[in-house]
mmCIF file of C-alpha atoms and ligand atoms in Angstrom:
data_model
loop_
_atom_site.group_PDB
_atom_site.id
_atom_site.type_symbol
_atom_site.label_atom_id
_atom_site.label_comp_id
_atom_site.label_asym_id
_atom_site.label_seq_id
_atom_site.Cartn_x
_atom_site.Cartn_y
_atom_site.Cartn_z
ATOM 1 C CA UNK A 215 30.809 147.801 -46.624
ATOM 2 C CA UNK A 216 31.158 144.319 -47.818
ATOM 3 C CA UNK A 217 32.707 143.121 -50.810
ATOM 4 C CA UNK A 218 29.966 142.901 -53.577
ATOM 5 C CA UNK A 219 29.264 139.119 -53.983
ATOM 6 C CA UNK A 220 30.679 137.735 -56.787
ATOM 7 C CA UNK A 221 27.620 135.668 -58.705
ATOM 8 C CA UNK A 222 29.337 134.373 -61.791
ATOM 9 C CA UNK A 223 32.545 135.529 -64.077
ATOM 10 C CA UNK A 224 32.428 135.259 -67.398
ATOM 11 C CA UNK A 225 34.818 135.282 -70.224
ATOM 12 C CA UNK A 226 33.524 139.048 -70.502
ATOM 13 C CA UNK A 227 31.754 139.872 -67.986
ATOM 14 C CA UNK A 228 31.229 140.241 -64.071
ATOM 15 C CA UNK A 229 27.821 139.334 -62.215
ATOM 16 C CA UNK A 230 27.701 140.370 -58.609
ATOM 17 C CA UNK A 231 24.484 140.565 -56.127
ATOM 18 C CA UNK A 232 23.555 143.991 -54.740
ATOM 19 C CA UNK A 233 21.517 144.700 -51.506
ATOM 20 C CA UNK A 234 18.037 144.341 -54.053
ATOM 21 C CA UNK A 235 17.985 140.528 -54.550
ATOM 22 C CA UNK A 236 15.572 141.816 -58.005
ATOM 23 C CA UNK A 237 19.227 143.536 -59.229
ATOM 24 C CA UNK A 238 22.425 142.417 -60.216
ATOM 25 C CA UNK A 239 25.142 144.806 -61.120
ATOM 26 C CA UNK A 240 27.288 143.463 -64.123
ATOM 27 C CA UNK A 241 30.858 144.491 -64.650
ATOM 28 C CA UNK A 242 32.809 144.507 -68.332
ATOM 29 C CA UNK A 243 35.942 142.997 -68.428
ATOM 30 C CA UNK A 244 38.944 144.175 -71.019
ATOM 31 C CA UNK A 245 39.041 141.000 -71.664
ATOM 32 C CA UNK A 246 38.604 139.166 -75.005
ATOM 33 C CA UNK A 247 38.187 136.064 -76.069
ATOM 34 C CA UNK A 248 37.981 134.065 -79.352
ATOM 35 C CA UNK A 249 36.837 130.140 -80.548
ATOM 36 C CA UNK A 250 35.853 129.607 -77.301
ATOM 37 C CA UNK A 251 38.123 130.728 -74.615
ATOM 38 C CA UNK A 252 41.390 129.030 -77.388
ATOM 39 C CA UNK A 253 42.367 132.693 -78.201
ATOM 40 C CA UNK A 254 42.809 134.924 -74.830
ATOM 41 C CA UNK A 255 43.946 138.456 -74.695
ATOM 42 C CA UNK A 256 42.928 141.578 -73.698
ATOM 43 C CA UNK A 257 41.591 145.220 -75.415
ATOM 44 C CA UNK A 258 42.181 147.975 -73.411
ATOM 45 C CA UNK A 259 39.081 150.064 -72.966
ATOM 46 C CA UNK A 260 36.923 147.447 -74.248
ATOM 47 C CA UNK A 261 34.709 147.322 -70.724
ATOM 48 C CA UNK A 262 34.011 150.685 -70.934
ATOM 49 C CA UNK A 263 33.463 150.895 -74.704
ATOM 50 C CA UNK A 264 31.466 147.934 -75.100
ATOM 51 C CA UNK A 265 29.193 149.075 -71.728
ATOM 52 C CA UNK A 266 28.652 151.838 -73.280
ATOM 53 C CA UNK A 267 27.532 150.500 -76.157
ATOM 54 C CA UNK A 268 25.081 148.319 -74.955
ATOM 55 C CA UNK A 269 23.913 150.792 -72.587
ATOM 56 C CA UNK A 270 22.774 152.722 -75.353
ATOM 57 C CA UNK A 271 21.101 149.988 -77.551
ATOM 58 C CA UNK A 272 18.781 148.612 -74.878
ATOM 59 C CA UNK A 273 17.991 152.400 -74.064
ATOM 60 C CA UNK A 274 17.027 152.708 -77.759
ATOM 61 C CA UNK A 275 15.482 148.887 -77.797
ATOM 62 C CA UNK A 276 13.339 149.778 -74.708
ATOM 63 C CA UNK A 277 11.965 153.303 -76.592
ATOM 64 C CA UNK A 278 10.878 150.880 -79.416
ATOM 65 C CA UNK A 279 8.939 148.459 -76.998
ATOM 66 C CA UNK A 280 12.102 146.124 -76.145
ATOM 67 C CA UNK A 281 11.962 144.598 -73.058
ATOM 68 C CA UNK A 282 15.281 144.451 -71.641
ATOM 69 C CA UNK A 283 17.011 143.949 -68.427
ATOM 70 C CA UNK A 284 18.835 147.030 -68.690
ATOM 71 C CA UNK A 285 18.453 149.719 -65.417
ATOM 72 C CA UNK A 286 21.139 151.887 -66.185
ATOM 73 C CA UNK A 287 24.768 152.182 -65.787
ATOM 74 C CA UNK A 288 26.607 153.916 -62.854
ATOM 75 C CA UNK A 289 30.160 154.342 -63.657
ATOM 76 C CA UNK A 290 31.741 153.265 -67.569
ATOM 77 C CA UNK A 291 32.739 149.426 -66.602
ATOM 78 C CA UNK A 292 29.135 148.809 -64.980
ATOM 79 C CA UNK A 293 25.745 148.478 -65.418
ATOM 80 C CA UNK A 294 22.850 147.340 -63.594
ATOM 81 C CA UNK A 295 20.826 144.863 -65.016
ATOM 82 C CA UNK A 296 17.414 143.680 -64.116
ATOM 83 C CA UNK A 297 17.976 139.816 -62.443
ATOM 84 C CA UNK A 298 16.736 137.298 -64.990
ATOM 85 C CA UNK A 299 17.658 133.151 -65.607
ATOM 86 C CA UNK A 300 19.384 133.283 -68.953
ATOM 87 C CA UNK A 301 18.390 130.929 -70.709
ATOM 88 C CA UNK A 302 20.998 128.594 -72.321
ATOM 89 C CA UNK A 303 20.330 129.340 -76.340
ATOM 90 C CA UNK A 304 22.524 131.813 -77.795
ATOM 91 C CA UNK A 305 20.161 133.364 -80.429
ATOM 92 C CA UNK A 306 22.114 134.414 -83.552
ATOM 93 C CA UNK A 307 20.145 136.936 -86.441
ATOM 94 C CA UNK A 308 22.306 137.048 -89.809
ATOM 95 C CA UNK A 309 21.545 139.342 -92.634
ATOM 96 C CA UNK A 310 24.573 138.936 -94.286
ATOM 97 C CA UNK A 311 26.826 135.861 -94.586
ATOM 98 C CA UNK A 312 30.319 135.493 -92.409
ATOM 99 C CA UNK A 313 31.719 133.164 -89.806
ATOM 100 C CA UNK A 314 30.305 130.242 -88.943
ATOM 101 C CA UNK A 315 27.849 130.061 -92.322
ATOM 102 C CA UNK A 316 30.434 130.741 -94.628
ATOM 103 C CA UNK A 317 32.340 127.557 -93.421
ATOM 104 C CA UNK A 318 29.228 125.576 -92.277
ATOM 105 C CA UNK A 319 27.474 126.095 -95.674
ATOM 106 C CA UNK A 320 30.264 126.869 -98.383
ATOM 107 C CA UNK A 321 28.030 130.208 -98.750
ATOM 108 C CA UNK A 322 30.376 133.594 -99.612
ATOM 109 C CA UNK A 323 31.502 136.111 -97.380
ATOM 110 C CA UNK A 324 29.820 139.252 -97.878
ATOM 111 C CA UNK A 325 26.125 137.139 -99.798
ATOM 112 C CA UNK A 326 23.228 139.483 -98.795
ATOM 113 C CA UNK A 327 20.838 136.999 -97.632
ATOM 114 C CA UNK A 328 17.261 137.685 -99.008
ATOM 115 C CA UNK A 329 15.814 137.317 -95.171
ATOM 116 C CA UNK A 330 16.912 137.750 -91.915
ATOM 117 C CA UNK A 331 18.652 133.917 -90.777
ATOM 118 C CA UNK A 332 17.985 133.013 -87.125
ATOM 119 C CA UNK A 333 20.102 130.288 -86.057
ATOM 120 C CA UNK A 334 19.773 128.500 -82.150
ATOM 121 C CA UNK A 335 23.012 127.559 -80.542
ATOM 122 C CA UNK A 336 23.038 126.181 -77.408
ATOM 123 C CA UNK A 337 24.903 127.987 -74.756
ATOM 124 C CA UNK A 338 27.651 125.430 -73.204
ATOM 125 C CA UNK A 339 31.385 125.803 -73.493
ATOM 126 C CA UNK A 340 32.207 122.382 -72.695
ATOM 127 C CA UNK A 341 30.238 121.262 -75.487
ATOM 128 C CA UNK A 342 31.609 124.338 -77.917
ATOM 129 C CA UNK A 343 28.285 125.992 -78.442
ATOM 130 C CA UNK A 344 26.176 123.421 -80.938
ATOM 131 C CA UNK A 345 24.527 124.731 -83.639
ATOM 132 C CA UNK A 346 20.757 123.244 -81.947
ATOM 133 C CA UNK A 347 18.020 122.496 -84.239
ATOM 134 C CA UNK A 348 14.013 123.366 -83.045
ATOM 135 C CA UNK A 349 13.850 119.923 -82.479
ATOM 136 C CA UNK A 350 17.082 119.290 -80.025
ATOM 137 C CA UNK A 351 15.705 122.500 -78.574
ATOM 138 C CA UNK A 352 12.852 120.857 -77.794
ATOM 139 C CA UNK A 353 14.387 117.611 -76.503
ATOM 140 C CA UNK A 354 16.959 119.467 -74.543
ATOM 141 C CA UNK A 355 13.629 121.400 -72.552
ATOM 142 C CA UNK A 356 15.798 124.026 -73.261
ATOM 143 C CA UNK A 357 12.410 126.206 -74.018
ATOM 144 C CA UNK A 358 9.003 125.637 -74.694
ATOM 145 C CA UNK A 359 7.598 125.595 -78.313
ATOM 146 C CA UNK A 360 6.133 128.854 -77.385
ATOM 147 C CA UNK A 361 9.065 130.782 -75.711
ATOM 148 C CA UNK A 362 11.187 129.386 -78.744
ATOM 149 C CA UNK A 363 8.550 131.019 -81.128
ATOM 150 C CA UNK A 364 8.693 134.134 -78.617
ATOM 151 C CA UNK A 365 12.444 134.652 -78.875
ATOM 152 C CA UNK A 366 12.512 134.261 -82.576
ATOM 153 C CA UNK A 367 9.894 136.863 -83.490
ATOM 154 C CA UNK A 368 11.501 139.070 -80.829
ATOM 155 C CA UNK A 369 15.019 138.603 -82.241
ATOM 156 C CA UNK A 370 13.638 139.388 -85.806
ATOM 157 C CA UNK A 371 12.102 142.916 -84.067
ATOM 158 C CA UNK A 372 15.518 143.243 -82.859
ATOM 159 C CA UNK A 373 17.279 143.104 -85.792
ATOM 160 C CA UNK A 374 15.051 145.569 -87.938
ATOM 161 C CA UNK A 375 15.910 148.451 -85.115
ATOM 162 C CA UNK A 376 19.449 147.666 -84.813
ATOM 163 C CA UNK A 377 19.827 147.607 -88.432
ATOM 164 C CA UNK A 378 18.212 151.117 -89.273
ATOM 165 C CA UNK A 379 20.159 151.865 -86.424
ATOM 166 C CA UNK A 380 23.440 150.984 -87.449
ATOM 167 C CA UNK A 381 22.531 152.228 -91.157
ATOM 168 C CA UNK A 382 22.065 155.878 -89.412
ATOM 169 C CA UNK A 383 25.652 155.317 -88.388
ATOM 170 C CA UNK A 384 27.006 154.548 -91.453
ATOM 171 C CA UNK A 385 27.522 151.096 -90.226
ATOM 172 C CA UNK A 386 26.208 147.551 -91.647
ATOM 173 C CA UNK A 387 24.617 145.008 -89.350
ATOM 174 C CA UNK A 388 26.678 141.911 -90.700
ATOM 175 C CA UNK A 389 24.824 139.937 -88.103
ATOM 176 C CA UNK A 390 24.915 139.359 -83.900
ATOM 177 C CA UNK A 391 24.114 137.249 -80.946
ATOM 178 C CA UNK A 392 21.496 137.578 -78.088
ATOM 179 C CA UNK A 393 20.872 136.440 -74.975
ATOM 180 C CA UNK A 394 17.410 136.206 -73.047
ATOM 181 C CA UNK A 395 16.073 135.540 -69.425
ATOM 182 C CA UNK A 396 13.442 134.951 -67.464
ATOM 183 C CA UNK A 397 12.118 137.249 -65.000
ATOM 184 C CA UNK A 398 10.518 135.905 -61.583
ATOM 185 C CA UNK A 399 6.974 136.458 -63.649
ATOM 186 C CA UNK A 400 8.621 134.326 -66.488
ATOM 187 C CA UNK A 401 8.836 137.022 -69.075
ATOM 188 C CA UNK A 402 11.295 137.081 -71.567
ATOM 189 C CA UNK A 403 14.041 139.941 -71.217
ATOM 190 C CA UNK A 404 16.697 140.793 -73.691
ATOM 191 C CA UNK A 405 20.027 140.359 -71.743
ATOM 192 C CA UNK A 406 23.746 140.279 -71.788
ATOM 193 C CA UNK A 407 25.257 142.588 -73.745
ATOM 194 C CA UNK A 408 24.924 144.161 -77.199
ATOM 195 C CA UNK A 409 28.846 145.363 -77.839
ATOM 196 C CA UNK A 410 31.142 144.409 -80.974
ATOM 197 C CA UNK A 411 31.683 141.630 -79.063
ATOM 198 C CA UNK A 412 28.731 140.278 -79.818
ATOM 199 C CA UNK A 413 27.969 141.608 -83.365
ATOM 200 C CA UNK A 414 29.503 142.158 -86.681
ATOM 201 C CA UNK A 415 29.894 145.718 -87.837
ATOM 202 C CA UNK A 416 31.086 146.428 -91.045
ATOM 203 C CA UNK A 417 32.359 150.219 -92.282
ATOM 204 C CA UNK A 418 30.329 151.389 -94.953
ATOM 205 C CA UNK A 419 32.790 153.835 -95.626
ATOM 206 C CA UNK A 420 35.477 151.340 -96.382
ATOM 207 C CA UNK A 421 35.425 148.468 -98.840
ATOM 208 C CA UNK A 422 38.373 146.726 -98.036
ATOM 209 C CA UNK A 423 37.352 143.817 -96.614
ATOM 210 C CA UNK A 424 39.645 143.742 -94.275
ATOM 211 C CA UNK A 425 39.468 147.603 -93.050
ATOM 212 C CA UNK A 426 35.616 147.599 -92.849
ATOM 213 C CA UNK A 427 35.912 145.578 -89.734
ATOM 214 C CA UNK A 428 34.753 147.268 -86.470
ATOM 215 C CA UNK A 429 34.235 144.217 -84.112
ATOM 216 C CA UNK A 430 35.889 141.501 -82.226
ATOM 217 C CA UNK A 431 36.447 139.624 -85.597
ATOM 218 C CA UNK A 432 39.927 142.120 -85.655
ATOM 219 C CA UNK A 433 40.881 140.329 -82.667
ATOM 220 C CA UNK A 434 39.578 136.564 -83.767
ATOM 221 C CA UNK A 435 41.761 137.497 -87.379
ATOM 222 C CA UNK A 436 44.581 139.784 -85.489
ATOM 223 C CA UNK A 437 43.621 142.179 -88.398
ATOM 224 C CA UNK A 438 45.053 144.754 -85.632
ATOM 225 C CA UNK A 439 43.876 148.491 -84.343
ATOM 226 C CA UNK A 440 41.518 146.596 -82.145
ATOM 227 C CA UNK A 441 40.930 149.208 -79.504
ATOM 228 C CA UNK A 442 40.440 151.976 -82.845
ATOM 229 C CA UNK A 443 37.796 149.883 -84.361
ATOM 230 C CA UNK A 444 35.226 149.572 -81.062
ATOM 231 C CA UNK A 445 35.836 153.445 -80.676
ATOM 232 C CA UNK A 446 35.020 154.386 -83.719
ATOM 233 C CA UNK A 447 31.280 152.557 -82.984
ATOM 234 C CA UNK A 448 30.682 153.912 -79.808
ATOM 235 C CA UNK A 449 31.546 157.477 -81.068
ATOM 236 C CA UNK A 450 29.148 156.914 -83.904
ATOM 237 C CA UNK A 451 26.364 155.233 -81.870
ATOM 238 C CA UNK A 452 26.504 157.952 -79.792
ATOM 239 C CA UNK A 453 25.965 160.795 -82.132
ATOM 240 C CA UNK A 454 22.874 159.041 -82.554
ATOM 241 C CA UNK A 455 20.681 160.514 -80.439
ATOM 242 C CA UNK A 456 17.854 158.003 -79.186
ATOM 243 C CA UNK A 457 14.205 158.452 -80.912
ATOM 244 C CA UNK A 458 10.627 157.147 -78.542
ATOM 245 C CA UNK A 459 9.323 155.703 -81.734
ATOM 246 C CA UNK A 460 6.645 153.212 -79.949
ATOM 247 C CA UNK A 461 6.047 149.612 -80.268
ATOM 248 C CA UNK A 462 6.529 148.510 -84.221
ATOM 249 C CA UNK A 463 4.650 145.409 -85.762
ATOM 250 C CA UNK A 464 6.169 142.905 -87.528
HETATM 251 P P1 TMP B 54 29.656 133.092 -85.758
HETATM 252 O O1 TMP B 54 29.526 133.191 -87.071
HETATM 253 O O2 TMP B 54 30.495 132.315 -85.208
HETATM 254 O O3 TMP B 54 28.565 131.954 -85.905
HETATM 255 O O4 TMP B 54 29.048 134.120 -84.772
HETATM 256 C C1 TMP B 54 27.847 134.734 -85.219
HETATM 257 C C2 TMP B 54 27.762 136.237 -84.449
HETATM 258 O O5 TMP B 54 27.451 136.027 -83.144
HETATM 259 C C3 TMP B 54 28.759 137.208 -84.545
HETATM 260 O O6 TMP B 54 28.062 138.614 -84.522
HETATM 261 C C4 TMP B 54 29.848 136.737 -83.593
HETATM 262 C C5 TMP B 54 28.356 136.728 -82.518
HETATM 263 N N1 TMP B 54 28.827 135.301 -81.321
HETATM 264 C C6 TMP B 54 29.221 135.658 -80.019
HETATM 265 O O7 TMP B 54 28.478 136.871 -79.798
HETATM 266 N N2 TMP B 54 29.481 134.868 -79.616
HETATM 267 C C7 TMP B 54 30.136 133.801 -79.862
HETATM 268 O O8 TMP B 54 30.849 132.973 -78.633
HETATM 269 C C8 TMP B 54 29.588 133.209 -81.361
HETATM 270 C C9 TMP B 54 30.704 132.490 -81.439
HETATM 271 C C10 TMP B 54 29.923 134.387 -81.764
HETATM 272 N N1 LIG B 55 32.905 134.555 -77.152
HETATM 273 C C1 LIG B 55 33.483 132.978 -77.506
HETATM 274 C C2 LIG B 55 34.493 132.783 -77.058
HETATM 275 O O1 LIG B 55 35.622 132.975 -76.521
HETATM 276 C C3 LIG B 55 33.919 133.076 -79.200
HETATM 277 C C4 LIG B 55 33.603 134.638 -80.023
HETATM 278 O O2 LIG B 55 33.298 135.401 -80.016
HETATM 279 O O3 LIG B 55 34.093 134.251 -81.072
HETATM 280 O O4 LIG B 55 35.058 131.925 -77.226
#
């Protein structure tokens, strides 16, 4: 058998071609980066944990009527996905103020937002993933106005589903980042991953601001016990079976 053809290597994942042009294989790495790769490290077992959490959450979202790129997970660190063209937009949904929102606005860490905030960022490492205005998104032709509306609506719908799910795990979904792609029919599918690398997740049984962190902030802020935080998210997520819910309207 020929060696698999590597199509792209990112900071946390590698994308391979398969025999089917409509299907790609994602390999989840243990490598961790933060602050646009200025901080680098490795989190033992992270690849398998993030692959398992993402697979579970993609299946949950599919059961709730959200179309995703997920097909299956043939090995612990591998996910087969539908081939899509990734839109160069990072869609961040925030329920509670943290991270760059606090740094850029002065809003205090932990402030519950009156309604979820959807922020678009330009996915471009050289430019440091800058925050976009809706007008700049259109100016740069990163998406059409209709696609941007769809991304916003889908992100809010996903936020409702995931917030409720994490609540049932005793975890608060503070904020998270999504990426979307277009399939051959120009349909918008949820892509990339949803994991402690891409979400802020706070353990509801801890009140201490450092102890409650179960996500990549443990790595970003050198809080220690990173693997344990990720593993606890996985254990709690897998303990919640997926109940098919049918499409939800906003
Ligand atoms: P921020 O507060 O740093 O803007 O991050 C918001 C959310 O997006 C947080 O859950 C972490 C996630 N995120 C990524 O997944 N990738 C990134 O490159 C950045 C900056 C944030
Ligand atoms: N994933 C981004 C990076 O490496 C940033 C982050 O998650 O903090 O650089």
